[in-house]
Short mmCIF file of C-alpha atoms and ligand atoms in Angstrom, two decimals:
data_model
loop_
_atom_site.label_atom_id
_atom_site.label_comp_id
_atom_site.label_asym_id
_atom_site.label_seq_id
_atom_site.Cartn_x
_atom_site.Cartn_y
_atom_site.Cartn_z
CA UNK A 1 12.01 -21.74 -12.87
CA UNK A 2 8.60 -20.10 -12.73
CA UNK A 3 8.79 -16.30 -12.86
CA UNK A 4 6.02 -13.81 -12.16
CA UNK A 5 6.20 -10.58 -14.16
CA UNK A 6 4.21 -7.80 -12.49
CA UNK A 7 3.21 -5.23 -15.13
CA UNK A 8 4.21 -7.84 -17.69
CA UNK A 9 1.86 -6.62 -20.44
CA UNK A 10 3.56 -3.22 -20.47
CA UNK A 11 6.34 -2.04 -22.76
CA UNK A 12 9.42 -3.50 -21.04
CA UNK A 13 7.62 -6.41 -19.34
CA UNK A 14 6.22 -7.79 -22.60
CA UNK A 15 9.64 -7.75 -24.30
CA UNK A 16 11.14 -9.43 -21.23
CA UNK A 17 8.44 -12.13 -21.33
CA UNK A 18 9.54 -13.01 -24.88
CA UNK A 19 13.22 -13.30 -23.92
CA UNK A 20 12.50 -15.36 -20.80
CA UNK A 21 10.21 -17.78 -22.62
CA UNK A 22 12.74 -18.18 -25.44
CA UNK A 23 15.34 -19.06 -22.81
CA UNK A 24 13.08 -21.77 -21.33
CA UNK A 25 11.65 -20.00 -18.27
CA UNK A 26 8.03 -20.48 -17.31
CA UNK A 27 6.42 -17.04 -17.22
CA UNK A 28 3.17 -15.84 -15.64
CA UNK A 29 1.94 -12.26 -15.89
CA UNK A 30 0.02 -9.97 -13.54
CA UNK A 31 -1.24 -6.57 -14.73
CA UNK A 32 -4.23 -4.33 -14.04
CA UNK A 33 -4.19 -3.08 -17.68
CA UNK A 34 -3.95 0.55 -16.51
CA UNK A 35 -1.35 1.30 -19.18
CA UNK A 36 -1.53 -1.77 -21.39
CA UNK A 37 -3.96 -3.86 -23.35
CA UNK A 38 -5.08 -7.47 -23.05
CA UNK A 39 -4.29 -7.83 -26.78
CA UNK A 40 -0.62 -7.94 -25.85
CA UNK A 41 -1.24 -11.40 -24.38
CA UNK A 42 -2.29 -12.75 -27.81
CA UNK A 43 0.68 -11.06 -29.41
CA UNK A 44 3.01 -12.72 -26.91
CA UNK A 45 1.41 -16.04 -27.83
CA UNK A 46 1.99 -15.29 -31.53
CA UNK A 47 5.64 -14.51 -30.94
CA UNK A 48 6.50 -17.30 -28.48
CA UNK A 49 4.00 -20.00 -29.43
CA UNK A 50 3.16 -20.32 -25.73
CA UNK A 51 -0.03 -19.61 -23.81
CA UNK A 52 0.88 -17.44 -20.81
CA UNK A 53 -1.11 -17.54 -17.60
CA UNK A 54 -2.46 -14.05 -16.84
CA UNK A 55 -3.82 -12.53 -13.62
CA UNK A 56 -5.76 -9.29 -14.06
CA UNK A 57 -5.41 -7.57 -10.73
CA UNK A 58 -4.18 -4.46 -9.00
CA UNK A 59 -1.08 -4.76 -6.86
CA UNK A 60 -2.64 -2.31 -4.41
CA UNK A 61 -5.19 -5.00 -3.53
CA UNK A 62 -3.41 -7.22 -1.01
CA UNK A 63 -6.02 -9.97 -0.84
CA UNK A 64 -6.06 -10.40 -4.65
CA UNK A 65 -2.27 -10.52 -4.65
CA UNK A 66 -2.34 -13.10 -1.86
CA UNK A 67 -4.69 -15.34 -3.85
CA UNK A 68 -2.43 -15.11 -6.90
CA UNK A 69 0.67 -16.07 -4.88
CA UNK A 70 -1.15 -18.99 -3.28
CA UNK A 71 -2.06 -20.31 -6.72
CA UNK A 72 1.15 -19.35 -8.49
CA UNK A 73 4.01 -21.08 -6.58
CA UNK A 74 6.52 -18.67 -8.13
CA UNK A 75 10.28 -19.04 -7.81
CA UNK A 76 11.11 -15.42 -8.62
CA UNK A 77 9.46 -12.08 -9.41
CA UNK A 78 10.39 -9.34 -11.85
CA UNK A 79 8.58 -6.24 -10.70
CA UNK A 80 7.73 -3.86 -13.56
CA UNK A 81 4.28 -2.71 -12.46
CA UNK A 82 3.95 0.94 -11.56
CA UNK A 83 3.13 4.42 -12.72
CA UNK A 84 5.90 6.10 -14.69
CA UNK A 85 4.97 9.55 -16.02
CA UNK A 86 7.27 12.15 -14.47
CA UNK A 87 5.00 15.13 -15.22
CA UNK A 88 1.89 13.40 -13.91
CA UNK A 89 3.72 12.43 -10.73
CA UNK A 90 4.19 16.11 -9.84
CA UNK A 91 0.38 16.60 -10.13
CA UNK A 92 -0.81 13.47 -8.30
CA UNK A 93 2.12 12.52 -6.04
CA UNK A 94 -0.02 10.61 -3.53
CA UNK A 95 -1.30 8.30 -6.24
CA UNK A 96 2.30 7.67 -7.28
CA UNK A 97 3.43 6.95 -3.72
CA UNK A 98 0.38 4.79 -3.02
CA UNK A 99 0.67 2.75 -6.21
CA UNK A 100 4.43 2.37 -6.60
CA UNK A 101 5.42 2.10 -2.95
CA UNK A 102 2.19 0.61 -1.52
CA UNK A 103 2.06 -1.92 -4.38
CA UNK A 104 5.68 -2.94 -3.78
CA UNK A 105 5.08 -3.42 -0.05
CA UNK A 106 2.09 -5.66 -0.84
CA UNK A 107 4.30 -7.62 -3.21
CA UNK A 108 7.01 -8.06 -0.56
CA UNK A 109 4.44 -9.19 2.02
CA UNK A 110 3.18 -11.88 -0.35
CA UNK A 111 6.71 -12.93 -1.33
CA UNK A 112 7.53 -13.33 2.36
CA UNK A 113 4.35 -15.27 3.15
CA UNK A 114 4.82 -17.68 0.25
CA UNK A 115 8.60 -18.02 0.56
CA UNK A 116 9.56 -16.37 -2.74
CA UNK A 117 13.06 -15.01 -2.20
CA UNK A 118 14.25 -13.62 -5.51
CA UNK A 119 13.25 -10.20 -6.82
CA UNK A 120 14.38 -8.11 -9.77
CA UNK A 121 13.13 -4.54 -9.57
CA UNK A 122 12.72 -1.94 -12.35
CA UNK A 123 14.41 1.19 -11.13
CA UNK A 124 15.45 4.17 -13.17
CA UNK A 125 18.34 6.46 -14.03
CA UNK A 126 16.20 9.23 -12.58
CA UNK A 127 17.32 8.26 -9.07
CA UNK A 128 20.72 9.84 -9.86
CA UNK A 129 21.58 13.41 -8.98
CA UNK A 130 22.33 15.72 -11.89
CA UNK A 131 25.48 16.63 -9.94
CA UNK A 132 27.04 13.34 -11.10
CA UNK A 133 29.38 13.57 -14.07
CA UNK A 134 28.47 11.08 -16.83
CA UNK A 135 28.98 8.19 -17.21
CA UNK A 136 26.78 7.61 -14.15
CA UNK A 137 28.12 4.88 -11.89
CA UNK A 138 25.93 2.82 -9.57
CA UNK A 139 27.85 4.36 -6.66
CA UNK A 140 26.95 7.91 -7.80
CA UNK A 141 25.05 10.48 -5.75
CA UNK A 142 21.30 9.79 -5.56
CA UNK A 143 18.93 12.73 -5.63
CA UNK A 144 15.75 12.30 -7.65
CA UNK A 145 14.04 15.56 -8.49
CA UNK A 146 10.39 14.53 -8.93
CA UNK A 147 7.88 12.30 -7.13
CA UNK A 148 8.18 9.49 -9.70
CA UNK A 149 11.96 9.35 -9.22
CA UNK A 150 11.51 9.50 -5.47
CA UNK A 151 9.19 6.47 -5.53
CA UNK A 152 12.00 4.52 -7.22
CA UNK A 153 14.56 5.82 -4.72
CA UNK A 154 12.36 5.00 -1.72
CA UNK A 155 11.63 1.50 -3.04
CA UNK A 156 15.37 0.91 -3.43
CA UNK A 157 15.83 1.94 0.24
CA UNK A 158 12.93 -0.28 1.35
CA UNK A 159 14.48 -3.23 -0.48
CA UNK A 160 17.83 -2.55 1.15
CA UNK A 161 16.21 -2.63 4.62
CA UNK A 162 14.19 -5.72 3.75
CA UNK A 163 17.24 -7.62 2.49
CA UNK A 164 19.14 -6.72 5.68
CA UNK A 165 16.31 -8.13 7.76
CA UNK A 166 15.94 -11.29 5.61
CA UNK A 167 19.26 -12.91 4.73
CA UNK A 168 17.57 -15.45 2.44
CA UNK A 169 16.11 -12.68 0.26
CA UNK A 170 18.03 -11.59 -2.84
CA UNK A 171 17.23 -8.43 -4.77
CA UNK A 172 18.64 -7.06 -8.00
CA UNK A 173 17.86 -3.44 -8.73
CA UNK A 174 18.13 -2.59 -12.42
CA UNK A 175 18.43 1.12 -13.18
CA UNK A 176 17.19 1.53 -16.73
CA UNK A 177 18.32 4.41 -18.89
CA UNK A 178 16.14 5.31 -21.93
CA UNK A 179 14.55 2.27 -23.59
CA UNK A 180 13.31 2.78 -27.15
CA UNK A 181 12.57 0.52 -30.12
CA UNK A 182 10.39 -2.54 -30.44
CA UNK A 183 10.41 -6.28 -31.07
CA UNK A 184 11.43 -7.26 -34.61
CA UNK A 185 8.00 -8.86 -35.21
CA UNK A 186 6.40 -5.40 -35.01
CA UNK A 187 3.74 -6.92 -32.74
CA UNK A 188 4.81 -5.41 -29.42
CA UNK A 189 6.36 -2.01 -28.68
CA UNK A 190 5.87 1.24 -26.83
CA UNK A 191 2.22 2.19 -27.11
CA UNK A 192 1.39 4.97 -24.66
CA UNK A 193 -2.17 6.15 -24.24
CA UNK A 194 -2.73 9.78 -25.26
CA UNK A 195 0.10 12.21 -25.93
CA UNK A 196 3.42 10.40 -25.50
CA UNK A 197 5.81 11.56 -22.77
CA UNK A 198 8.81 9.92 -24.39
CA UNK A 199 10.74 10.96 -27.47
CA UNK A 200 10.48 7.92 -29.76
CA UNK A 201 6.70 7.40 -29.82
CA UNK A 202 6.40 11.16 -30.38
CA UNK A 203 8.73 10.89 -33.38
CA UNK A 204 7.02 7.82 -34.87
CA UNK A 205 3.53 9.28 -34.45
CA UNK A 206 4.59 12.60 -35.98
CA UNK A 207 6.19 10.70 -38.87
CA UNK A 208 2.83 9.04 -39.56
CA UNK A 209 0.90 12.30 -39.22
CA UNK A 210 -0.85 11.27 -35.98
CA UNK A 211 0.76 14.26 -34.28
CA UNK A 212 1.47 17.64 -35.88
CA UNK A 213 5.05 18.18 -34.89
CA UNK A 214 7.70 17.28 -32.37
CA UNK A 215 8.93 19.85 -29.88
CA UNK A 216 12.57 19.61 -28.87
CA UNK A 217 12.90 21.01 -25.39
CA UNK A 218 15.97 23.26 -25.41
CA UNK A 219 18.71 23.75 -28.00
CA UNK A 220 21.00 25.83 -25.80
CA UNK A 221 22.51 23.12 -23.64
CA UNK A 222 26.26 22.81 -23.43
CA UNK A 223 26.33 19.84 -25.83
CA UNK A 224 27.71 19.67 -29.40
CA UNK A 225 24.32 20.41 -31.04
CA UNK A 226 22.69 22.13 -28.06
CA UNK A 227 20.10 19.41 -27.35
CA UNK A 228 20.04 17.03 -24.36
CA UNK A 229 22.05 13.83 -24.44
CA UNK A 230 20.61 10.53 -23.19
CA UNK A 231 21.56 6.87 -23.15
CA UNK A 232 19.03 5.28 -25.51
CA UNK A 233 18.94 1.48 -25.21
CA UNK A 234 17.03 -0.93 -27.46
CA UNK A 235 14.20 -2.48 -25.43
CA UNK A 236 15.20 -5.97 -26.61
CA UNK A 237 18.73 -5.46 -25.25
CA UNK A 238 17.16 -4.19 -22.03
CA UNK A 239 14.89 -7.25 -21.86
CA UNK A 240 17.92 -9.51 -22.27
CA UNK A 241 19.48 -7.76 -19.28
CA UNK A 242 16.70 -9.25 -17.13
CA UNK A 243 17.60 -12.71 -18.37
CA UNK A 244 21.23 -12.11 -17.36
CA UNK A 245 20.09 -10.90 -13.95
CA UNK A 246 17.79 -13.89 -13.45
CA UNK A 247 20.57 -16.30 -14.37
CA UNK A 248 22.89 -14.63 -11.86
CA UNK A 249 20.56 -14.02 -8.94
CA UNK A 250 20.99 -17.44 -7.33
CA UNK A 251 24.74 -16.93 -7.01
CA UNK A 252 24.47 -13.39 -5.64
CA UNK A 253 23.77 -12.44 -2.09
CA UNK A 254 21.63 -9.65 -0.66
CA UNK A 255 21.17 -6.39 -2.48
CA UNK A 256 22.71 -5.66 -5.88
CA UNK A 257 22.39 -2.68 -8.23
CA UNK A 258 23.16 -2.53 -11.94
CA UNK A 259 22.74 0.14 -14.59
CA UNK A 260 21.24 -1.07 -17.84
CA UNK A 261 22.34 1.32 -20.56
CA UNK A 262 24.66 1.28 -23.57
CA UNK A 263 27.30 3.47 -21.96
CA UNK A 264 26.94 5.88 -24.86
CA UNK A 265 24.93 9.08 -25.20
CA UNK A 266 23.03 10.37 -28.24
CA UNK A 267 21.55 13.83 -28.46
CA UNK A 268 17.86 14.31 -29.19
CA UNK A 269 18.76 15.78 -32.60
CA UNK A 270 21.05 12.85 -33.38
CA UNK A 271 18.19 10.43 -32.69
CA UNK A 272 15.86 12.48 -34.90
CA UNK A 273 18.42 12.61 -37.72
CA UNK A 274 19.03 8.85 -37.49
CA UNK A 275 15.28 8.26 -37.61
CA UNK A 276 14.83 10.50 -40.67
CA UNK A 277 17.70 8.77 -42.43
CA UNK A 278 16.84 5.11 -41.84
CA UNK A 279 13.07 5.55 -42.01
CA UNK A 280 13.28 7.89 -45.03
CA UNK A 281 11.23 10.55 -43.34
CA UNK A 282 11.36 14.21 -42.51
CA UNK A 283 9.72 14.57 -39.14
CA UNK A 284 8.42 18.09 -38.56
CA UNK A 285 9.85 19.65 -35.43
CA UNK A 286 10.19 22.94 -33.61
CA UNK A 287 12.65 24.09 -31.00
CA UNK A 288 11.04 24.88 -27.67
CA UNK A 289 12.21 26.07 -24.28
CA UNK A 290 14.09 23.86 -21.86
CA UNK A 291 11.82 21.61 -19.82
CA UNK A 292 12.07 21.94 -16.07
CA UNK A 293 14.03 19.14 -14.44
CA UNK A 294 15.80 17.92 -17.61
CA UNK A 295 19.50 17.30 -17.14
CA UNK A 296 21.90 18.34 -19.88
CA UNK A 297 23.59 15.02 -20.41
CA UNK A 298 23.38 11.63 -18.83
CA UNK A 299 24.50 8.21 -19.84
CA UNK A 300 25.33 5.02 -17.98
CA UNK A 301 28.53 3.50 -16.88
CA UNK A 302 27.84 -0.01 -18.16
CA UNK A 303 31.02 -1.55 -16.72
CA UNK A 304 29.51 -3.20 -13.63
CA UNK A 305 26.67 -4.91 -15.54
CA UNK A 306 29.15 -6.09 -18.17
CA UNK A 307 31.66 -7.41 -15.63
CA UNK A 308 29.26 -9.05 -13.19
CA UNK A 309 26.23 -9.98 -15.31
CA UNK A 310 27.95 -10.37 -18.69
CA UNK A 311 25.52 -7.79 -20.09
CA UNK A 312 26.47 -6.01 -23.30
CA UNK A 313 24.11 -4.24 -25.67
CA UNK A 314 24.12 -5.28 -29.32
CA UNK A 315 21.65 -3.11 -31.18
CA UNK A 316 22.41 0.16 -32.97
CA UNK A 317 20.51 3.44 -32.88
CA UNK A 318 19.39 2.73 -36.46
CA UNK A 319 17.83 -0.58 -35.36
CA UNK A 320 16.09 1.23 -32.50
CA UNK A 321 14.55 3.75 -34.93
CA UNK A 322 13.56 1.22 -37.59
CA UNK A 323 11.94 -1.21 -35.15
CA UNK A 324 10.01 1.57 -33.40
CA UNK A 325 8.69 2.85 -36.75
CA UNK A 326 7.79 -0.67 -37.87
CA UNK A 327 5.76 -1.16 -34.67
CA UNK A 328 3.98 2.20 -35.05
CA UNK A 329 3.04 1.42 -38.67
CA UNK A 330 1.72 -2.01 -37.64
CA UNK A 331 -0.41 -0.41 -34.96
CA UNK A 332 -1.92 2.35 -37.07
N1 LIG U 401 10.03 3.08 -20.06
C1 LIG U 401 10.97 3.79 -19.45
O1 LIG U 401 11.49 4.76 -20.02
C2 LIG U 401 11.45 3.41 -18.07
C3 LIG U 401 12.67 3.92 -17.61
C4 LIG U 401 13.09 3.59 -16.33
C5 LIG U 401 12.30 2.77 -15.51
N2 LIG U 401 11.12 2.31 -15.98
C6 LIG U 401 10.29 1.47 -15.08
O2 LIG U 401 10.13 0.19 -15.68
C7 LIG U 401 8.86 -0.36 -15.36
C8 LIG U 401 8.16 -0.76 -16.64
O3 LIG U 401 8.06 0.39 -17.47
P1 LIG U 401 7.29 0.36 -18.86
O4 LIG U 401 7.90 1.40 -19.72
O5 LIG U 401 7.17 -1.02 -19.36
O6 LIG U 401 5.88 0.89 -18.37
P2 LIG U 401 4.40 0.44 -18.80
O7 LIG U 401 3.48 1.46 -18.26
O8 LIG U 401 4.36 0.12 -20.24
O9 LIG U 401 4.25 -0.92 -17.96
C9 LIG U 401 3.88 -0.95 -16.61
C10 LIG U 401 2.71 -1.91 -16.46
O10 LIG U 401 2.29 -1.91 -15.11
C11 LIG U 401 0.87 -1.95 -15.10
N3 LIG U 401 0.40 -1.39 -13.83
C12 LIG U 401 0.42 -0.09 -13.44
N4 LIG U 401 -0.11 0.04 -12.20
C13 LIG U 401 -0.45 -1.21 -11.80
C14 LIG U 401 -1.06 -1.73 -10.62
N5 LIG U 401 -1.43 -0.93 -9.62
N6 LIG U 401 -1.28 -3.07 -10.53
C15 LIG U 401 -0.93 -3.89 -11.55
N7 LIG U 401 -0.35 -3.45 -12.70
C16 LIG U 401 -0.13 -2.12 -12.81
C17 LIG U 401 0.42 -1.16 -16.31
O11 LIG U 401 -0.87 -1.50 -16.75
C18 LIG U 401 1.50 -1.53 -17.32
O12 LIG U 401 1.13 -2.62 -18.13
C19 LIG U 401 8.12 0.73 -14.57
O13 LIG U 401 8.25 0.42 -13.20
C20 LIG U 401 8.88 1.99 -14.91
O14 LIG U 401 8.82 2.93 -13.86
C21 LIG U 401 10.68 2.60 -17.25
#
């Protein structure tokens, strides 16, 4: 099966490429390099021993996408490409709507024209309302609270409508929780440009002195140590979830949603303490105010993905910390 990964040079896409190639899939990658580097392609070749066909193009450009589909003859698409910074999305919402939603509509048009009927889409836990009580089930209330989350929610709705109108089309929506960690080779990992938005690259860069100190946003939440609780999942486990989904998609019909998380929450301080312990470090941090829009505690119900996809995470929080630090050191 030949699979197109949109945004496949990014953090989650690159790890998924490795897992798919190891499992015998043929993989091609499309990315505009907005938040990734062409060097990742060489690193994927180092890890897998395979040359991967790459299309540098923007999914907002329909005619470029059309040319790629004409050439590609894909059997399925995993759609990672998009903008993902919550804070930025509140400042430039139109860019987020145009890129994430407009790009997805272009993708669907091309899939329709070239008869590609299988899609796996990267959604997010941020589509859930904070009114839900953890563990969050797929059937929970949906109420994203920022433009980024709303792009994911709207795309889910668009896919639902599209599947209803096209019985041959099958879509799997994967709602990721909080991916961290890196590939064991240390060659690929989370490598955000500028100041990181996510916890782990902030920790690893502070540990190496690239950043002064970590700020923990809020220590007065109603949690055992006062800091927020999230479902951190190793990116390699997450990548393997895509393989499970791809193997199942043929047998599924219509529109299907799965959480990809561990089903277990760790607080921000617990992650920091694990990092300090296994990486023998003492990351400097300060306690700051709560950040607007952060929920106190969320973690996934992983039952549906386990029952229907056979997905179960394997890696520990210590492995997440060690692999992330290994990647950061390799990339210094
Ligand atoms: N990392 C997370 O915490 C997380 C959590 C939930 C959902 N997601 C979603 O998963 C997907 C992948 O996330 P990631 O962490 O790997 O992000 P990433 O930024 O590392 O990867 C996304 C890739 O898409 C590319 N891209 C962006 N706009 C594009 C465009 N217009 N045309 C072509 N390529 C474009 C970027 O260059 C990048 O390589 C995203 O859709 C994101 O919203 C991520």
